[in-house]
Short mmCIF file of C-alpha atoms and ligand atoms in Angstrom, two decimals:
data_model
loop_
_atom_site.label_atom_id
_atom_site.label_comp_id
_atom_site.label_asym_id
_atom_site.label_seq_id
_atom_site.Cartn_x
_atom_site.Cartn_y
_atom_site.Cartn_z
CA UNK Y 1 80.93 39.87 -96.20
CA UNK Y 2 81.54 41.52 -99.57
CA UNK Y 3 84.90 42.73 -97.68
CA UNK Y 4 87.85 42.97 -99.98
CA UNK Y 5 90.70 40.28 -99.06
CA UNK Y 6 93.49 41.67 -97.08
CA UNK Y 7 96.73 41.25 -97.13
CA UNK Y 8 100.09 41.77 -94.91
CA UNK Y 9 103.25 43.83 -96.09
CA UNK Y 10 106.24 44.13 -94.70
CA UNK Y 11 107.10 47.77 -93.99
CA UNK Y 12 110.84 46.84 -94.77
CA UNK Y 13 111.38 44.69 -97.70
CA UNK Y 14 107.78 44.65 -99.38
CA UNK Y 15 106.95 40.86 -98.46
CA UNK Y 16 103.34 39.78 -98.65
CA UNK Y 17 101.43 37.27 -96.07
CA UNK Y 18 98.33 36.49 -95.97
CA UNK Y 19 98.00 36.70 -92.37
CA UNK Y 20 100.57 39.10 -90.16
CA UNK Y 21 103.49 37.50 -88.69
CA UNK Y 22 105.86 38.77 -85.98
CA UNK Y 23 109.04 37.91 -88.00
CA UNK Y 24 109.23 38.83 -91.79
CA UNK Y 25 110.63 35.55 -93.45
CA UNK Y 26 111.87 37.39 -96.32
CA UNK Y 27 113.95 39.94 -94.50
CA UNK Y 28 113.93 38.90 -91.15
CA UNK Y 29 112.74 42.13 -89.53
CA UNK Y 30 110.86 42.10 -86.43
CA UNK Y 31 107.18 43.53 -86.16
CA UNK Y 32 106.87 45.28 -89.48
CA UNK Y 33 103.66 43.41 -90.80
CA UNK Y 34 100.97 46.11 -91.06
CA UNK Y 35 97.34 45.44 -92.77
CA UNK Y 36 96.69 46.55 -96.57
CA UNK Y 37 93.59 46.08 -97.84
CA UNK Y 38 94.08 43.76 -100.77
CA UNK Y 39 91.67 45.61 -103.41
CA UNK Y 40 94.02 48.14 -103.94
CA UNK Y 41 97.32 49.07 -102.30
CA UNK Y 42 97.50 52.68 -100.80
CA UNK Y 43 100.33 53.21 -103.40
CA UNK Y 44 98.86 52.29 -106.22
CA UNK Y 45 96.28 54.96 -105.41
CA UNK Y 46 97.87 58.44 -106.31
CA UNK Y 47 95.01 60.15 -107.71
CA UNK Y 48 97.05 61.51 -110.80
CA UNK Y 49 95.94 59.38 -113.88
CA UNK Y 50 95.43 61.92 -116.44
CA UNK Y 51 97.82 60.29 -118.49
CA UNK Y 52 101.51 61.99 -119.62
CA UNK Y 53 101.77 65.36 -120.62
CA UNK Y 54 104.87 67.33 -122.23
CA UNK Y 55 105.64 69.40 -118.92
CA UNK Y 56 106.18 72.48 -121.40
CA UNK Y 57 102.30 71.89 -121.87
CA UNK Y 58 100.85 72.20 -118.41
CA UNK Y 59 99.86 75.22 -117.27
CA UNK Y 60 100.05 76.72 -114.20
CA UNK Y 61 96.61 78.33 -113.75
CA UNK Y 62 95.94 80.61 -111.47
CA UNK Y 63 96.25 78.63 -108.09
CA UNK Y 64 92.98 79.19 -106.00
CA UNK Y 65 93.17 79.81 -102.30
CA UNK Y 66 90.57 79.35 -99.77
CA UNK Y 67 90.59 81.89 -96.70
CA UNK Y 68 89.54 80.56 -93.35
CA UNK Y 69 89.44 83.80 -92.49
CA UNK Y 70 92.02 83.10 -89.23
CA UNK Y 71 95.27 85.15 -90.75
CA UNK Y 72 97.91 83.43 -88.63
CA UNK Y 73 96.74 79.21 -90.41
CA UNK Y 74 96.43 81.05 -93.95
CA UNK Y 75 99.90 81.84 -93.58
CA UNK Y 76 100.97 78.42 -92.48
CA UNK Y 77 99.24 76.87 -95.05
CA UNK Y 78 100.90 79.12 -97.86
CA UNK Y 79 97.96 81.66 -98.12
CA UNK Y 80 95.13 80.00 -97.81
CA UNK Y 81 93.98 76.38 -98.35
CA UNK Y 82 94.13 74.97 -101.78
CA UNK Y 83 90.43 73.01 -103.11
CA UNK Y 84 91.05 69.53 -103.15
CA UNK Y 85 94.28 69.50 -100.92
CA UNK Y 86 94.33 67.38 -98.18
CA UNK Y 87 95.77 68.72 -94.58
CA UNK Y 88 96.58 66.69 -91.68
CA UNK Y 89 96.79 68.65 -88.04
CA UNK Y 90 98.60 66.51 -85.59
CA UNK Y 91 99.51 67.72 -82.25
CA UNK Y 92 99.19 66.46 -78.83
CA UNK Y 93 95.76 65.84 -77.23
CA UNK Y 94 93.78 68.69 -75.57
CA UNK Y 95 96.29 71.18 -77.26
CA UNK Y 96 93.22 72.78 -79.43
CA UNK Y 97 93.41 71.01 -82.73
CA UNK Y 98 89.42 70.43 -82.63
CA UNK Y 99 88.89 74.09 -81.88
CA UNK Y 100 91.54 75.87 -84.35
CA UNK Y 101 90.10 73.81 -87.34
CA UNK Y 102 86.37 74.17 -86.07
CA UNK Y 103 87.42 77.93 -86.08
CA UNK Y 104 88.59 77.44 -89.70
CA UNK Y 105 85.93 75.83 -90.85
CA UNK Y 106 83.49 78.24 -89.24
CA UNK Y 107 85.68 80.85 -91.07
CA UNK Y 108 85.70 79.08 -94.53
CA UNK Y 109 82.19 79.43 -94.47
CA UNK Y 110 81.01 82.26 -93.16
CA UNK Y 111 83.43 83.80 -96.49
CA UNK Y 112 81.97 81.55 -98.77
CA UNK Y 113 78.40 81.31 -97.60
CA UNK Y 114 78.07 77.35 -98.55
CA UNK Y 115 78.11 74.36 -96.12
CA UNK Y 116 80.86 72.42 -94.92
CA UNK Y 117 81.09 68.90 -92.95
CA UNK Y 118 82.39 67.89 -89.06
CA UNK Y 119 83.02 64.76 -88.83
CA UNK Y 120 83.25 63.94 -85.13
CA UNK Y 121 84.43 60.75 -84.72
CA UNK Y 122 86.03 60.99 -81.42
CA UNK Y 123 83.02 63.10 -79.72
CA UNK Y 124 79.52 63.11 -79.68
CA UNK Y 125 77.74 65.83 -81.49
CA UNK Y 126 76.23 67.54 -78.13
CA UNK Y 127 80.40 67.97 -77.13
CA UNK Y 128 80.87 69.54 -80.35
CA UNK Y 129 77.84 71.53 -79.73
CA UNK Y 130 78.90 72.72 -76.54
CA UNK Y 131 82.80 74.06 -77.80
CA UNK Y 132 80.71 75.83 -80.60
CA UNK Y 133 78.26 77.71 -78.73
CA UNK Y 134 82.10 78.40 -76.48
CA UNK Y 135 83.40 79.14 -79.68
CA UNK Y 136 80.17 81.61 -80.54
CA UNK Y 137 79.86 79.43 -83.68
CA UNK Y 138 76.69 77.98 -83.67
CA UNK Y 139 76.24 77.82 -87.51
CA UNK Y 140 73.83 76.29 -89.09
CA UNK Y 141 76.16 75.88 -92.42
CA UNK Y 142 78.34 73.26 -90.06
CA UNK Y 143 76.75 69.73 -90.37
CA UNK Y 144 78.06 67.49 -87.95
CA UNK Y 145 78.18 63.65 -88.35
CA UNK Y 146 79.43 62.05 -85.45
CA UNK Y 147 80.59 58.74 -87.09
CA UNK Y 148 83.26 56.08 -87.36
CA UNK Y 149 82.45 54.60 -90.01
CA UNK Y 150 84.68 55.79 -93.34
CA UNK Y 151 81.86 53.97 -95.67
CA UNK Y 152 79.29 56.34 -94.00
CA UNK Y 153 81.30 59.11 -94.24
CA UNK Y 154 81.73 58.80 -97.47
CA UNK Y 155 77.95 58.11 -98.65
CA UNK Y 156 77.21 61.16 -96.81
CA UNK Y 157 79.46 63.44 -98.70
CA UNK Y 158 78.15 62.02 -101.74
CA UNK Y 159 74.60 62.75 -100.15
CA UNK Y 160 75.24 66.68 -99.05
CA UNK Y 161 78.40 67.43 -101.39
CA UNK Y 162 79.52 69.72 -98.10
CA UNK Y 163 82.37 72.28 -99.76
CA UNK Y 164 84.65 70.91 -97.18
CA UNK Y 165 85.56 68.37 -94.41
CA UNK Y 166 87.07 68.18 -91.58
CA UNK Y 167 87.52 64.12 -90.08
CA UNK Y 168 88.12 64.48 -86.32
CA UNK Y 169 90.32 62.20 -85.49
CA UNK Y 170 91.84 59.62 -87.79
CA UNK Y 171 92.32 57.21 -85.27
CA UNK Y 172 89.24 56.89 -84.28
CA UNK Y 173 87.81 56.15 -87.87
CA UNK Y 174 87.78 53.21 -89.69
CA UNK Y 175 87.08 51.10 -92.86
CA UNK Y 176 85.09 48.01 -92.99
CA UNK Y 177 88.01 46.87 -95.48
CA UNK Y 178 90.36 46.14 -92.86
CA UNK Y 179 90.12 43.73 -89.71
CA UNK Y 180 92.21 45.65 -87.63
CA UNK Y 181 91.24 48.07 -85.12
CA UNK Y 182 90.84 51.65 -85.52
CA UNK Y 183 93.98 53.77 -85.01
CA UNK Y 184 96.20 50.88 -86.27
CA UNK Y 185 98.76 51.41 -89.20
CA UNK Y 186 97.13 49.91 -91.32
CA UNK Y 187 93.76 51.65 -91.00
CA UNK Y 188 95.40 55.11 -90.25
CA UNK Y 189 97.01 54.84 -93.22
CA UNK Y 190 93.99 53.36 -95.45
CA UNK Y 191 91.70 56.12 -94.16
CA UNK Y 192 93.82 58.80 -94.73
CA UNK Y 193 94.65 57.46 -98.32
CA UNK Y 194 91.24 57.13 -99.36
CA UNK Y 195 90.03 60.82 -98.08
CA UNK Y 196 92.76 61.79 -100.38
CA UNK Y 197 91.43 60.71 -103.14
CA UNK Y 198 87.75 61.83 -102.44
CA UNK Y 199 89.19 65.02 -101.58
CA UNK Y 200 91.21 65.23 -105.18
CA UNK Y 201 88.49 63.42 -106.96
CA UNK Y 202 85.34 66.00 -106.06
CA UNK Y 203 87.95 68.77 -105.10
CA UNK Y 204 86.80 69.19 -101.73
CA UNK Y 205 89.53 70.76 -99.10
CA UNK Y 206 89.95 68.25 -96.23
CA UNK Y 207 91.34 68.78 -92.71
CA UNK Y 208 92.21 65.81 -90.77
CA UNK Y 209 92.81 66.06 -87.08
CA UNK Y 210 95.52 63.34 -86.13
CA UNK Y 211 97.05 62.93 -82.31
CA UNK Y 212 100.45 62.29 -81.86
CA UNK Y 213 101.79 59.53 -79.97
CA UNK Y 214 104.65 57.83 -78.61
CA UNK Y 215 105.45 54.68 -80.95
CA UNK Y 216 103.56 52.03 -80.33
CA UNK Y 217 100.30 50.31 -80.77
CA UNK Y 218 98.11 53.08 -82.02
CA UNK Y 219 99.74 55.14 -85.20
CA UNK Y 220 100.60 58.50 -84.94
CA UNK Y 221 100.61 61.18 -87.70
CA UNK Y 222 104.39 60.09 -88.89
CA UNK Y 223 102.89 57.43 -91.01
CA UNK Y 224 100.99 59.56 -93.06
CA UNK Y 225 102.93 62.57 -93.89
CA UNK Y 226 104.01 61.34 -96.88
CA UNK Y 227 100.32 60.95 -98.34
CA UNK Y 228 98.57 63.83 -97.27
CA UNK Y 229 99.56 66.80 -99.28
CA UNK Y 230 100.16 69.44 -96.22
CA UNK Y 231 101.19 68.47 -92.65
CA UNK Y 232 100.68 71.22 -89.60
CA UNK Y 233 101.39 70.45 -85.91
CA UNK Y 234 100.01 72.19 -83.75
CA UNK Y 235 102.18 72.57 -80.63
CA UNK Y 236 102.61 74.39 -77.32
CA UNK Y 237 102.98 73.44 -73.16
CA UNK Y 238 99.74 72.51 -71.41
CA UNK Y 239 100.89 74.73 -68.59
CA UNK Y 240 100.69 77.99 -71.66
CA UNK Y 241 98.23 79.91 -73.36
CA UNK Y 242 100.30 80.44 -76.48
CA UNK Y 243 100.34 77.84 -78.74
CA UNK Y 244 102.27 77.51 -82.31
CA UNK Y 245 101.40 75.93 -85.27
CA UNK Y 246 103.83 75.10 -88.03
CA UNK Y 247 104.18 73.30 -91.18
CA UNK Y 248 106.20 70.47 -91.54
CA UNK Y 249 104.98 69.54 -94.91
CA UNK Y 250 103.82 71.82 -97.55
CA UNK Y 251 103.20 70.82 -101.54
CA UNK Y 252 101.60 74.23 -101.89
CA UNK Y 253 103.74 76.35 -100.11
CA UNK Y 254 107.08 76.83 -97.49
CA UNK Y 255 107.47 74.90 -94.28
CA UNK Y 256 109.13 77.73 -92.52
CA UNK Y 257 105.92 79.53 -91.74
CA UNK Y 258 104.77 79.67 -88.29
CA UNK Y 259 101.20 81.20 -86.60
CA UNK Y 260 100.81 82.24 -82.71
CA UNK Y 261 97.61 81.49 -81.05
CA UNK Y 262 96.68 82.25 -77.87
CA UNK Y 263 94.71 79.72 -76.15
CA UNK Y 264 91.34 82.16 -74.55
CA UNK Y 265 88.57 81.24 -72.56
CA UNK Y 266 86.80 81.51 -75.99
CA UNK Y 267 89.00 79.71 -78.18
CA UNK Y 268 92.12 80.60 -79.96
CA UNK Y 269 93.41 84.24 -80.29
CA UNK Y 270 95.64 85.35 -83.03
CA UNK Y 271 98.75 86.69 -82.01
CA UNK Y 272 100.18 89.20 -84.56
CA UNK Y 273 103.22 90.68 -82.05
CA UNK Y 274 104.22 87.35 -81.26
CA UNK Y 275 107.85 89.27 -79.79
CA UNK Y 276 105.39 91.27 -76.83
CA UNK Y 277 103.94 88.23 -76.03
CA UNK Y 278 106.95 86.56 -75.34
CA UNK Y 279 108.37 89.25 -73.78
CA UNK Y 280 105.08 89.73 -71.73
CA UNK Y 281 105.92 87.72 -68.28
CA UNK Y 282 110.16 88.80 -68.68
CA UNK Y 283 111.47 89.87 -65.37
CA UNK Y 284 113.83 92.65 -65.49
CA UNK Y 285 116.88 91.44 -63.80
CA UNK Y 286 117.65 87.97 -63.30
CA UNK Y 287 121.22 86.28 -64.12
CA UNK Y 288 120.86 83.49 -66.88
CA UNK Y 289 117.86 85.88 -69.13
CA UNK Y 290 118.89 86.92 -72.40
CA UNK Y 291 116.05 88.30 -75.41
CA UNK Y 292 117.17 86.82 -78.67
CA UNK Y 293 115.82 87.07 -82.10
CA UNK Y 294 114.58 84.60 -84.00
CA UNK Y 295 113.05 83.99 -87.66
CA UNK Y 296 110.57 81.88 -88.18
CA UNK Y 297 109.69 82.04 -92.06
CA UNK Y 298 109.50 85.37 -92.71
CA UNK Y 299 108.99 86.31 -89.31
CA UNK Y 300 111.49 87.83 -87.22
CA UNK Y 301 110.20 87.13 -83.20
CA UNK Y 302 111.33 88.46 -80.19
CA UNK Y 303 111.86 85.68 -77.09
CA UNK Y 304 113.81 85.03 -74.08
CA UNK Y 305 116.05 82.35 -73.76
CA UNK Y 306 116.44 81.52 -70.11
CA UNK Y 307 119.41 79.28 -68.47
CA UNK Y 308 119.85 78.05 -65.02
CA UNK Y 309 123.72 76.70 -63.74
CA UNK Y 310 123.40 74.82 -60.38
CA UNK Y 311 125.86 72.65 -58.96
CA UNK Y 312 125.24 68.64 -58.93
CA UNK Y 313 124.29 67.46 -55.78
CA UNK Y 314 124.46 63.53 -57.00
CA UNK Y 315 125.81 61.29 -59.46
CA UNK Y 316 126.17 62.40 -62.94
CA UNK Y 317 125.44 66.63 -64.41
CA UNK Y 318 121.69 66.87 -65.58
CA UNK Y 319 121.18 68.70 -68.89
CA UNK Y 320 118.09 69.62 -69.97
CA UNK Y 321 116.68 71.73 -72.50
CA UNK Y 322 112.97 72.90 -73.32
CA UNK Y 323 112.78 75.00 -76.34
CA UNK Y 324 115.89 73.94 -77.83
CA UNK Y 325 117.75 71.28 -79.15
CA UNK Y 326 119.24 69.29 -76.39
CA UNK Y 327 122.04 68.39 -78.19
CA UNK Y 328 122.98 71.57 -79.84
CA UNK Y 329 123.09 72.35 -76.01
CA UNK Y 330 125.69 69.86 -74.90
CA UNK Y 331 127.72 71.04 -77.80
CA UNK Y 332 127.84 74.30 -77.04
CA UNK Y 333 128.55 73.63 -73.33
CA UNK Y 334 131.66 71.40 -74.70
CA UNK Y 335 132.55 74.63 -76.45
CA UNK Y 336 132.00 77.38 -73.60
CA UNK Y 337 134.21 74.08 -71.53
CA UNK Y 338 137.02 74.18 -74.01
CA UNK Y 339 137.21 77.55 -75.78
CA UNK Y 340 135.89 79.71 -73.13
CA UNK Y 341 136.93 78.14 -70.17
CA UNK Y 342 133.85 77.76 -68.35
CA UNK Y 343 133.92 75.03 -65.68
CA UNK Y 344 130.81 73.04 -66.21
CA UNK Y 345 131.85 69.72 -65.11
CA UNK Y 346 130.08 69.32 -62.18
CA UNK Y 347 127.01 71.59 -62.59
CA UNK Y 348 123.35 70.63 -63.82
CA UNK Y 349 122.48 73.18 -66.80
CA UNK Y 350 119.04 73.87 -67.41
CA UNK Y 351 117.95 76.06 -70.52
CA UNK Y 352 114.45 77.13 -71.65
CA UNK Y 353 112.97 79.30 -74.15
CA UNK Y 354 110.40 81.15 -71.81
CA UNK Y 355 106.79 81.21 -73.25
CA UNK Y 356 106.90 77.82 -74.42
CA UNK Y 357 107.85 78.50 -78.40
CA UNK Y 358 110.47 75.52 -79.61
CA UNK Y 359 113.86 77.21 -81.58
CA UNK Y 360 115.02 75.55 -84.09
CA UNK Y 361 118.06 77.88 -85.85
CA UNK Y 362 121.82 77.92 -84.97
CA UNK Y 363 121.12 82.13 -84.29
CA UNK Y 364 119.92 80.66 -80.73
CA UNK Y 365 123.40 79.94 -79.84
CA UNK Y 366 124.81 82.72 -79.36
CA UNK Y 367 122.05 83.49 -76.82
CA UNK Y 368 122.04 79.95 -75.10
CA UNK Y 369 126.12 80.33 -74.50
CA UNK Y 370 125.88 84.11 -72.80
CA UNK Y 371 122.77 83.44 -70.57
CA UNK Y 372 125.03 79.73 -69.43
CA UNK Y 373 127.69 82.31 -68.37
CA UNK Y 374 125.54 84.86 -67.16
CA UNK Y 375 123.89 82.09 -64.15
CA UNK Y 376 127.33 80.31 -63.95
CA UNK Y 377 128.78 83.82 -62.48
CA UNK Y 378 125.38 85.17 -61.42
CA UNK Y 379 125.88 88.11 -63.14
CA UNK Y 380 122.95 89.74 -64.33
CA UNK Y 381 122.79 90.49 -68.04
CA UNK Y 382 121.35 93.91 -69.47
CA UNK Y 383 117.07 94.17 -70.03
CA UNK Y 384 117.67 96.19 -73.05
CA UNK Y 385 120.10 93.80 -74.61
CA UNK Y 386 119.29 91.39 -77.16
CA UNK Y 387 122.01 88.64 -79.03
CA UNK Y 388 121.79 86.34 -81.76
CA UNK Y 389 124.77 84.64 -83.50
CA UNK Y 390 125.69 80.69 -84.26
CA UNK Y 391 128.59 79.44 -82.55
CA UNK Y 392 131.26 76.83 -84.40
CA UNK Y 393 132.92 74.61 -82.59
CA UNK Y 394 135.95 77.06 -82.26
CA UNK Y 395 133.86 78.90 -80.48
CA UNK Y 396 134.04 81.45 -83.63
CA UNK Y 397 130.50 83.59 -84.15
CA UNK Y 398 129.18 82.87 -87.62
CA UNK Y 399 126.76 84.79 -89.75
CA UNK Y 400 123.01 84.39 -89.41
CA UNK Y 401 120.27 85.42 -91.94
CA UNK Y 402 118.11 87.83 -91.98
CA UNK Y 403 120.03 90.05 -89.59
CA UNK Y 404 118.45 93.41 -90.55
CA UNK Y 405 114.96 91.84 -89.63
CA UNK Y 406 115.92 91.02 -86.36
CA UNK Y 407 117.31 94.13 -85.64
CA UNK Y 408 114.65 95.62 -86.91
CA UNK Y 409 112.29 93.40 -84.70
CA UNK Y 410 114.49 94.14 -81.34
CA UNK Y 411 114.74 97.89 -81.85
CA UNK Y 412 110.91 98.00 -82.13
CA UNK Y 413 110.35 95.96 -78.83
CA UNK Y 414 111.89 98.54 -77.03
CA UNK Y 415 115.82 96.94 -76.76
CA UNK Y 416 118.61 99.56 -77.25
CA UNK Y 417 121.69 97.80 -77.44
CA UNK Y 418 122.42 93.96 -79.67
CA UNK Y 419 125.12 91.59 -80.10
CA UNK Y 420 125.25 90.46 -83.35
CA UNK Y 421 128.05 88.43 -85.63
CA UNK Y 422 130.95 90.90 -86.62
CA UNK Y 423 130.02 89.21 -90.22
CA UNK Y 424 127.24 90.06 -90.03
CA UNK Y 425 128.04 93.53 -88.92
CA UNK Y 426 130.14 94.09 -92.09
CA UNK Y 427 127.53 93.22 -94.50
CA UNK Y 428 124.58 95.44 -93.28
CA UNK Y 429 123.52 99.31 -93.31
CA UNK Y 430 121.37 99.21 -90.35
CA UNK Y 431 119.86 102.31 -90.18
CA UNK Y 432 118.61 102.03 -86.16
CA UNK Y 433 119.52 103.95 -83.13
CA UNK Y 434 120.58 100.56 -81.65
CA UNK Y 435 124.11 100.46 -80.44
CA UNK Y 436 125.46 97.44 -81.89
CA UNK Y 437 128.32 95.20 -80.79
CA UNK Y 438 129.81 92.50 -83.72
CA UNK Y 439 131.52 89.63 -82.11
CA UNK Y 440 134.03 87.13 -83.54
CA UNK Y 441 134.12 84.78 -80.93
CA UNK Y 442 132.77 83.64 -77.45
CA UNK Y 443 135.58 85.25 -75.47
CA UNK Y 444 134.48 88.96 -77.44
CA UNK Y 445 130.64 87.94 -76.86
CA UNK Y 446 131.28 87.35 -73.10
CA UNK Y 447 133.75 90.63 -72.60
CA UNK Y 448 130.85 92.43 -74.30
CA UNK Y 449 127.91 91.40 -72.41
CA UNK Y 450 129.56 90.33 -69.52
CA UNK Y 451 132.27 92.59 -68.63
P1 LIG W 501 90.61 70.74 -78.01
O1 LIG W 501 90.42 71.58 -79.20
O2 LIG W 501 89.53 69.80 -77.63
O3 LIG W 501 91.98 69.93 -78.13
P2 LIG W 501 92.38 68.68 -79.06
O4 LIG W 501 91.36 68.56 -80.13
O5 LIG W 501 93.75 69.02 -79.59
O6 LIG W 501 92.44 67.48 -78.18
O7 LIG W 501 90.90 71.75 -76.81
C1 LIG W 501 91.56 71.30 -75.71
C2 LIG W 501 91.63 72.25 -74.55
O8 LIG W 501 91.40 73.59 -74.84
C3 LIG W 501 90.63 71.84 -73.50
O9 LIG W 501 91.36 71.40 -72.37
C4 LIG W 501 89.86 73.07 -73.18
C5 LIG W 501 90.62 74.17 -73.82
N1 LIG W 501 89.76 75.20 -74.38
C6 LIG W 501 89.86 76.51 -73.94
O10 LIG W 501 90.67 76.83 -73.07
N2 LIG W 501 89.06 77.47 -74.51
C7 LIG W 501 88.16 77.15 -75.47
O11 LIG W 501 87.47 78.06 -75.97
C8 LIG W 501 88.05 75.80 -75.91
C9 LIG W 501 87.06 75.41 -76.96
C10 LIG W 501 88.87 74.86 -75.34
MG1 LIG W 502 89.98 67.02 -80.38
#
């Protein structure tokens, strides 16, 4: 009744049926039909219409920033959250996405004094109640709607103009437009289109809380990144406190920013020495443990990388990584194989960045290689050492950035002695009481660290 007629598009080639079909008869792709509502397609409804303007015209404005008052997600979202931007949180479920952005949106207002909206479509408003009054945020400026319905959501921001929003979870809302089922493509993606425009239209920040999950029926975050203006996933291992949230997706800032949480018995904890943390559980003197640093943004962090050599018992070598790229792994085992002579043939490699953080620079490799060596021959590698470096495929040690930060970083946690790129060596005054070694190539690395 009064529902706008639907149609089905192929994600592929654009085709339109009116019902879905398995097969797309125009491209012959398999199980790309997803729902559109047939008012209006989701493209056709970027919310910039103000007609064309010579670009020398626009101005820039001074670009407003709110503060939810929580340091570490003002960082990640480029210094604050911009009014009318849309933000989607995805992470895994039960990692804390409902309590960081309750925390934010607790924070937003407490700074701003006004009132701001839950929308708790996944619980019921006495569970929200109860992680509040956890949370010690039992504010009467949060009004909580605990609703599925996108047409009620909407009246009701029209009814209490809240000064933000948060829509917990998208797949668990839904528009009447659509037939399908909430937490389909098709509604995901409808949903999340129109909060975007509400959100631009009345200039009201939005947070959407999105789980992810393993293709298939129900649609995961991926679908939307590319309408929401800002993308953060929230990320860490069940069995850890610490948890990390980064951006992925930024219009309004840089997508190398990370924050640190701590996961407490009273919701999340900001982290600002991220490097002690991660250092916090090290044990002194174990073969395979090597400190590295790493830069995340602007942030230059202090972790262990951690690497266990054990011979195969059956069948075919296991490598696994957590932490780290898997395949930068078996690369660089091909390399300490061929260039450094390592036999690895018939031993399972495990390697894990301890504290559950997730690497993703070349200066980890460096770091991965020595602590491989250091458990194949069981020798134990110095506590006060710390290494970063890339490795080529020559096994050659190339330059990183930002070596005087990590230096910097490591001689502050304590370390004494680093192992750093000879190029990188060259290029930098470091003025630190660290005794530093610069490396060419694997076989200088392992001399120097291992003897
Ligand atoms: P939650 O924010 O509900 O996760 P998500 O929305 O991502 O599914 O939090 C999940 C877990 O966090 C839950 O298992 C309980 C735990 N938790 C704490 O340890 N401390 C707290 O203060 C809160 C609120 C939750
Ligand atoms: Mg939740």
């Amino acid at each position: 009744m009064g529902r706008a007629k639907t149609v089905f598009r192929c994600q592929s080639c654009a085709y339109a049926a009116p019902k879905w079909l398995g097969r797309c008869p125009d491209c012959g792709s398999w199980n790309t039909f997803v729902e559109e509502s047939g008012a209006r397609s989701p493209a056709r409804m970027t919310p910039h219409a103000a007609g064309t303007v010579p670009l020398s015209e626009i101005s820039l404005g001074e670009q407003r920033r709110i503060s939810t008052d929580i340091d570490e997600l003002d960082r990640v979202l480029g210094g604050g959250v911009v009014p009318g931007s849309v933000v989607l949180v995805g992470g895994d479920p039960g990692v804390g996405k409902s309590t960081l952005i309750l925390q934010a949106l607790a924070g937003v207002l407490r700074k701003s004094g006004g009132r701001g909206l839950y929308v708790s479509a996944e619980e019921s408003a006495t569970q929200l109640k109860l992680r509040a009054t956890r949370l010690g945020l039992d504010s009467g400026a949060i009004l909580v709607l605990s609703e599925t319905s996108l047409e009620v959501v909407f009246a009701e921001i029209e009814r209490i103009r809240p000064e933000i929003v948060v829509v917990d979870s998208i797949q668990t809302i839904f528009t009447e437009e659509l037939l399908s089922a909430p937490g389909t493509v098709g509604q995901v993606r409808e949903c999340s289109a129109r909060l975007m425009t509400l959100a631009k239209r009345q200039n009201i920040p939005t947070f959407i809380i999105g789980h992810v999950t393993k293709e298939g029926a129900i649609a995961g975050p991926k679908v939307l990144e590319h309408i929401v203006d800002t993308v953060l996933y929230f990320e860490g291992e069940r069995s850890h406190s610490f948890r990390v949230l980064r951006a992925v997706k930024n219009r309004f800032g840089s997508t190398n920013e990370i924050g640190v949480f701590e996961m407490t018995d009273s919701g999340l904890l900001e982290i600002r020495n991220p490097s002690e943390v991660f250092l916090r559980e090290r044990t002194a003197d174990a073969s395979g443990s090597l400190a590295t640093a790493t830069v995340e943004g602007t942030r230059p962090l202090i972790v262990e990388i951690q690497a266990l050599v054990s011979p195969t018992t059956f069948g075919m070598p296991r490598r696994t990584s957590i932490g780290v790229d898997n395949q930068r792994v078996n690369l660089l085992i091909a390399v300490l194989e061929k260039i450094g002579g390592l036999h690895l043939g018939l031993t399972d490699v495990y390697v894990n960045v301890a504290g559950g953080l997730r690497i993703v620079e070349p200066a980890s490799d460096l770091p991965i290689v020595l602590s491989i060596a250091s458990s194949l021959r069981e020798l134990v590698l110095p506590s006060d050492l710390f290494v970063f470096g890339e490795v080529g495929l020559s096994g050659e040690i190339r330059a990183v950035s930002q070596a005087e930060a990590r230096l910097k970083e490591g001689e502050k946690m304590g370390f004494k002695r680093a192992i750093i790129p000879e190029k990188n060596l060259k290029r930098i005054k470091p003025d630190t009481d660290l005794l530093i070694t610069g490396v060419k190539d694997i076989h200088e690395a392992m001399e120097s660290a291992l003897g």
